[in-house]
Amino acid sequence: MRKKIVAGNWKMNKNLQEGIELVKEIKALCDADKPNCGVIVCTPFIHLASVTPLVNQDIIGIGAENCADKESGAYTGEVSASMVASTGARYCILGHSERRAYYHETAEILKEKVQLALANNLIPIFCIGEVKEERLANQQNQVVKAQLEGSLFNLSAEDFGKIILAYEPVWAIGTGLTATPEQAEDIHAFIRSLVADKYGKQVADDCTILYGGSCKPSNAKELFAKPDVDGGLIGGASLKAADFKGIIDAWK
Ligand code: 13P
């Protein structure tokens, strides 16, 4: 059975003290009222070592938002997958549209990052999704197909089975324009069919596919009600413990 998950992506928000506070608040809410799904909090690198000791990661997993495409060496300012793992973090978001757009991360670079994350026992949360022009031209299916083929479909079935996918239509990120539950379901089902064609029905059935893009407590329940939507990757609404918990509670 595939896992239901609500994951937060803080992006470039919260200083160290604010981040520690937010993790403590999320933990307190989850201690008081046990989640019915997996919960993951992905933070900037600088928070990781301070927040992993604060939580039981079987309940609230901690992840990074990126890692380097190189193992180690003279890459000033980069943070390797092995460094992320050494903080105790278990997850790593890769392929977020903001990294693709602003930092020019190509399918080839992301393929390297995925392999390094897996080699260091980090679970990649791999993001795919089309921009507005592609949606208007009805090209969303071919875009996500190329993204999967370009960075993930080189993996063995065993390694692919470790990946969490996140469908994030770029036009829905931070815009308040959520995909309708029907739009999300259509493309999630298509993504699952691509996984089935490549790796077989069992791997596809077990693959967690999250939806991301202006997901909030008021719309999470109807999105998560769709059979191929296995939870959410949450940006803005993950920055307030009560909102994040409101989305977690959509699984109740
Ligand atoms: P918002 O929830 O702020 O739209 O961001 C979604 C996202 O990019 C999560 O990775």
CSV table of C-alpha atoms and ligand atoms in Angstrom, one decimal:
chain,number,residue,atom,x,y,z
A,1,MET,CA,0.0,0.0,0.0
A,2,ARG,CA,1.3,3.4,-0.9
A,3,LYS,CA,1.9,6.0,1.8
A,4,LYS,CA,-0.3,9.1,2.3
A,5,ILE,CA,2.0,12.0,3.0
A,6,VAL,CA,1.8,15.7,3.8
A,7,ALA,CA,5.2,17.4,3.3
A,8,GLY,CA,6.1,21.0,3.9
A,9,ASN,CA,8.6,22.9,1.8
A,10,TRP,CA,9.7,26.0,3.7
A,11,LYS,CA,11.7,27.4,0.7
A,12,MET,CA,13.9,30.3,1.8
A,13,ASN,CA,11.9,31.2,4.9
A,14,LYS,CA,12.6,31.2,8.7
A,15,ASN,CA,15.8,31.9,10.4
A,16,LEU,CA,17.3,29.2,12.7
A,17,GLN,CA,15.4,30.2,15.8
A,18,GLU,CA,12.1,30.6,14.0
A,19,GLY,CA,12.6,27.3,12.3
A,20,ILE,CA,13.2,25.5,15.6
A,21,GLU,CA,10.1,27.1,17.0
A,22,LEU,CA,8.0,26.0,14.0
A,23,VAL,CA,9.2,22.4,14.2
A,24,LYS,CA,8.4,22.4,18.0
A,25,GLU,CA,4.9,23.8,17.3
A,26,ILE,CA,4.2,21.2,14.6
A,27,LYS,CA,5.4,18.4,16.9
A,28,ALA,CA,3.2,19.7,19.7
A,29,LEU,CA,0.1,19.6,17.4
A,30,CYS,CA,1.0,16.1,16.2
A,31,ASP,CA,1.6,14.9,19.7
A,32,ALA,CA,-1.7,16.2,20.8
A,33,ASP,CA,-3.6,14.8,17.9
A,34,LYS,CA,-1.9,12.0,16.0
A,35,PRO,CA,-1.7,12.4,12.2
A,36,ASN,CA,-3.4,9.9,10.0
A,37,CYS,CA,-0.6,10.2,7.4
A,38,GLY,CA,3.1,10.6,7.1
A,39,VAL,CA,4.4,14.1,7.8
A,40,ILE,CA,7.6,15.5,6.4
A,41,VAL,CA,9.1,18.9,7.0
A,42,CYS,CA,11.7,20.1,4.5
A,43,THR,CA,13.8,23.0,5.7
A,44,PRO,CA,16.8,25.0,4.5
A,45,PHE,CA,20.1,23.2,5.1
A,46,ILE,CA,21.0,25.4,8.1
A,47,HIS,CA,18.1,24.1,10.2
A,48,LEU,CA,18.6,20.4,9.6
A,49,ALA,CA,21.0,19.4,12.3
A,50,SER,CA,19.1,21.4,14.9
A,51,VAL,CA,15.6,20.0,14.1
A,52,THR,CA,16.3,16.3,13.6
A,53,PRO,CA,16.9,15.7,17.3
A,54,LEU,CA,13.6,17.5,18.1
A,55,VAL,CA,11.3,14.9,16.4
A,56,ASN,CA,10.6,11.2,16.1
A,57,GLN,CA,11.2,10.9,12.4
A,58,ASP,CA,8.8,7.9,12.2
A,59,ILE,CA,6.1,10.5,12.8
A,60,ILE,CA,7.7,13.8,11.5
A,61,GLY,CA,10.4,13.1,8.9
A,62,ILE,CA,12.9,15.9,8.2
A,63,GLY,CA,14.2,16.7,4.7
A,64,ALA,CA,16.4,19.1,2.8
A,65,GLU,CA,15.2,21.2,-0.2
A,66,ASN,CA,18.1,20.4,-2.4
A,67,CYS,CA,21.5,18.8,-2.6
A,68,ALA,CA,24.6,19.1,-4.8
A,69,ASP,CA,25.1,17.2,-8.0
A,70,LYS,CA,28.6,16.4,-7.0
A,71,GLU,CA,29.9,14.0,-4.3
A,72,SER,CA,32.4,16.3,-2.6
A,73,GLY,CA,35.2,18.7,-3.4
A,74,ALA,CA,35.9,22.2,-4.6
A,75,TYR,CA,32.3,23.4,-5.1
A,76,THR,CA,32.1,26.5,-2.9
A,77,GLY,CA,28.7,27.0,-1.3
A,78,GLU,CA,27.3,23.6,-2.2
A,79,VAL,CA,25.9,21.0,0.3
A,80,SER,CA,26.3,17.3,-0.6
A,81,ALA,CA,23.8,14.6,-0.2
A,82,SER,CA,26.2,12.9,2.3
A,83,MET,CA,26.3,16.1,4.4
A,84,VAL,CA,22.5,16.3,4.4
A,85,ALA,CA,22.3,12.6,5.5
A,86,SER,CA,24.9,13.3,8.3
A,87,THR,CA,22.4,15.7,10.0
A,88,GLY,CA,20.0,12.9,10.4
A,89,ALA,CA,17.6,14.1,7.7
A,90,ARG,CA,15.9,11.4,5.7
A,91,TYR,CA,14.4,13.2,2.7
A,92,CYS,CA,15.5,15.6,0.0
A,93,ILE,CA,13.3,17.6,-2.4
A,94,LEU,CA,14.8,17.5,-5.9
A,95,GLY,CA,13.7,19.1,-9.1
A,96,HIS,CA,11.6,21.8,-7.7
A,97,SER,CA,10.4,24.2,-10.4
A,98,GLU,CA,12.1,27.1,-8.6
A,99,ARG,CA,15.5,25.2,-8.8
A,100,ARG,CA,14.8,24.4,-12.5
A,101,ALA,CA,13.9,27.9,-13.4
A,102,TYR,CA,16.2,30.1,-11.2
A,103,TYR,CA,19.2,27.9,-10.9
A,104,HIS,CA,19.1,26.2,-14.3
A,105,GLU,CA,18.9,22.7,-13.1
A,106,THR,CA,18.5,20.4,-16.1
A,107,ALA,CA,17.2,16.9,-16.3
A,108,GLU,CA,20.8,15.6,-16.5
A,109,ILE,CA,21.8,17.5,-13.3
A,110,LEU,CA,18.8,16.2,-11.5
A,111,LYS,CA,19.6,12.7,-12.5
A,112,GLU,CA,22.9,13.1,-10.8
A,113,LYS,CA,21.3,14.5,-7.7
A,114,VAL,CA,18.8,11.7,-7.5
A,115,GLN,CA,21.5,9.1,-7.7
A,116,LEU,CA,23.6,10.8,-5.0
A,117,ALA,CA,20.6,11.2,-2.7
A,118,LEU,CA,19.8,7.5,-3.1
A,119,ALA,CA,23.4,6.5,-2.6
A,120,ASN,CA,23.3,8.4,0.8
A,121,ASN,CA,20.0,6.8,1.8
A,122,LEU,CA,18.0,10.0,1.4
A,123,ILE,CA,14.5,9.6,-0.1
A,124,PRO,CA,14.1,12.0,-3.0
A,125,ILE,CA,10.8,14.0,-3.2
A,126,PHE,CA,11.0,14.6,-6.9
A,127,CYS,CA,9.0,17.4,-8.4
A,128,ILE,CA,7.6,17.6,-11.9
A,129,GLY,CA,5.0,19.9,-13.5
A,130,GLU,CA,4.3,22.2,-16.4
A,131,VAL,CA,4.4,26.0,-16.7
A,132,LYS,CA,1.3,28.0,-17.6
A,133,GLU,CA,2.0,28.2,-21.3
A,134,GLU,CA,2.4,24.5,-21.5
A,135,ARG,CA,-0.9,23.9,-19.7
A,136,LEU,CA,-2.6,26.4,-22.0
A,137,ALA,CA,-1.2,24.5,-25.0
A,138,ASN,CA,-2.4,21.2,-23.4
A,139,GLN,CA,1.2,19.9,-23.2
A,140,GLN,CA,1.2,19.0,-19.5
A,141,ASN,CA,1.3,15.3,-20.1
A,142,GLN,CA,4.2,15.4,-22.4
A,143,VAL,CA,6.1,17.7,-20.1
A,144,VAL,CA,5.8,15.5,-17.0
A,145,LYS,CA,6.6,12.4,-19.2
A,146,ALA,CA,9.9,14.1,-20.4
A,147,GLN,CA,10.7,15.1,-16.8
A,148,LEU,CA,10.3,11.5,-15.5
A,149,GLU,CA,12.2,10.0,-18.5
A,150,GLY,CA,15.0,12.6,-18.2
A,151,SER,CA,15.8,12.1,-14.5
A,152,LEU,CA,14.2,9.0,-13.1
A,153,PHE,CA,13.5,6.3,-15.6
A,154,ASN,CA,17.2,5.3,-15.7
A,155,LEU,CA,16.7,3.9,-12.1
A,156,SER,CA,16.2,0.3,-11.3
A,157,ALA,CA,12.7,-0.7,-10.2
A,158,GLU,CA,14.1,-1.1,-6.6
A,159,ASP,CA,15.5,2.5,-6.6
A,160,PHE,CA,12.5,4.0,-8.3
A,161,GLY,CA,10.3,2.4,-5.6
A,162,LYS,CA,12.0,4.6,-3.0
A,163,ILE,CA,11.1,7.9,-4.7
A,164,ILE,CA,8.2,10.1,-3.7
A,165,LEU,CA,6.8,12.1,-6.7
A,166,ALA,CA,5.3,15.5,-6.4
A,167,TYR,CA,3.2,16.9,-9.2
A,168,GLU,CA,3.4,20.7,-8.9
A,169,PRO,CA,1.9,22.7,-11.8
A,170,VAL,CA,4.1,25.8,-11.8
A,171,TRP,CA,1.1,28.1,-12.5
A,172,ALA,CA,-0.4,27.0,-9.2
A,173,ILE,CA,2.7,27.5,-7.0
A,174,GLY,CA,2.3,30.5,-4.7
A,175,THR,CA,-0.4,32.0,-7.0
A,176,GLY,CA,-3.6,30.9,-5.1
A,177,LEU,CA,-4.6,29.2,-8.4
A,178,THR,CA,-5.0,25.6,-7.2
A,179,ALA,CA,-5.5,22.9,-9.8
A,180,THR,CA,-9.0,21.6,-9.6
A,181,PRO,CA,-9.3,18.1,-8.0
A,182,GLU,CA,-10.2,16.8,-11.5
A,183,GLN,CA,-7.1,18.4,-13.1
A,184,ALA,CA,-4.9,16.9,-10.4
A,185,GLU,CA,-6.5,13.5,-10.6
A,186,ASP,CA,-6.2,13.4,-14.4
A,187,ILE,CA,-2.5,14.1,-14.4
A,188,HIS,CA,-1.7,12.0,-11.3
A,189,ALA,CA,-3.5,9.0,-13.0
A,190,PHE,CA,-1.4,9.7,-16.2
A,191,ILE,CA,1.8,9.8,-14.2
A,192,ARG,CA,0.9,6.6,-12.5
A,193,SER,CA,0.2,5.0,-15.9
A,194,LEU,CA,3.7,6.1,-17.1
A,195,VAL,CA,5.2,4.4,-14.0
A,196,ALA,CA,3.2,1.3,-14.6
A,197,ASP,CA,4.4,1.2,-18.3
A,198,LYS,CA,8.0,1.5,-17.2
A,199,TYR,CA,8.1,-0.5,-13.9
A,200,GLY,CA,4.9,-2.5,-13.8
A,201,LYS,CA,1.6,-2.2,-11.9
A,202,GLN,CA,2.9,-3.1,-8.5
A,203,VAL,CA,5.5,-0.3,-8.5
A,204,ALA,CA,3.0,2.1,-9.8
A,205,ASP,CA,0.4,1.2,-7.2
A,206,ASP,CA,2.9,1.7,-4.5
A,207,CYS,CA,4.2,5.0,-5.7
A,208,THR,CA,3.2,8.1,-3.6
A,209,ILE,CA,2.3,11.0,-5.8
A,210,LEU,CA,1.8,14.3,-4.0
A,211,TYR,CA,0.1,17.4,-5.3
A,212,GLY,CA,1.7,20.8,-4.8
A,213,GLY,CA,0.5,24.3,-5.6
A,214,SER,CA,-1.6,26.6,-3.4
A,215,CYS,CA,-2.8,23.7,-1.3
A,216,LYS,CA,-4.3,24.9,1.9
A,217,PRO,CA,-6.6,23.6,4.7
A,218,SER,CA,-9.7,24.7,2.8
A,219,ASN,CA,-8.9,22.8,-0.4
A,220,ALA,CA,-6.8,19.8,0.8
A,221,LYS,CA,-9.6,17.5,1.6
A,222,GLU,CA,-11.2,17.6,-1.9
A,223,LEU,CA,-7.8,17.2,-3.6
A,224,PHE,CA,-6.8,14.3,-1.3
A,225,ALA,CA,-10.1,12.6,-1.9
A,226,LYS,CA,-9.0,11.8,-5.5
A,227,PRO,CA,-7.8,8.2,-5.8
A,228,ASP,CA,-4.4,9.1,-7.3
A,229,VAL,CA,-3.6,12.1,-5.1
A,230,ASP,CA,-1.7,10.7,-2.2
A,231,GLY,CA,-1.2,13.9,-0.3
A,232,GLY,CA,0.5,17.3,-0.7
A,233,LEU,CA,3.7,19.2,-0.9
A,234,ILE,CA,3.0,22.4,0.8
A,235,GLY,CA,4.8,25.8,0.5
A,236,GLY,CA,3.2,28.8,2.0
A,237,ALA,CA,0.7,27.0,4.2
A,238,SER,CA,3.6,24.9,5.8
A,239,LEU,CA,5.0,28.0,7.4
A,240,LYS,CA,2.2,28.2,10.0
A,241,ALA,CA,1.8,25.2,12.3
A,242,ALA,CA,-2.0,25.5,12.5
A,243,ASP,CA,-2.4,25.7,8.7
A,244,PHE,CA,0.0,22.8,8.1
A,245,LYS,CA,-1.8,20.7,10.7
A,246,GLY,CA,-5.1,21.7,9.0
A,247,ILE,CA,-3.8,20.1,5.8
A,248,ILE,CA,-2.6,17.0,7.7
A,249,ASP,CA,-6.1,16.7,9.2
A,250,ALA,CA,-7.5,16.5,5.7
A,251,TRP,CA,-6.6,12.8,5.9
A,252,LYS,CA,-9.0,12.4,8.9
B,1,13P,P1,2.6,26.9,-2.4
B,1,13P,O1,2.0,25.9,-1.5
B,1,13P,O2,3.1,28.1,-1.7
B,1,13P,O3,1.9,27.2,-3.6
B,1,13P,O4,4.0,26.2,-2.9
B,1,13P,C1,4.0,24.9,-3.4
B,1,13P,C2,5.3,24.4,-3.6
B,1,13P,O5,6.1,24.9,-4.4
B,1,13P,C3,5.8,23.3,-2.7
B,1,13P,O6,7.0,22.8,-3.1
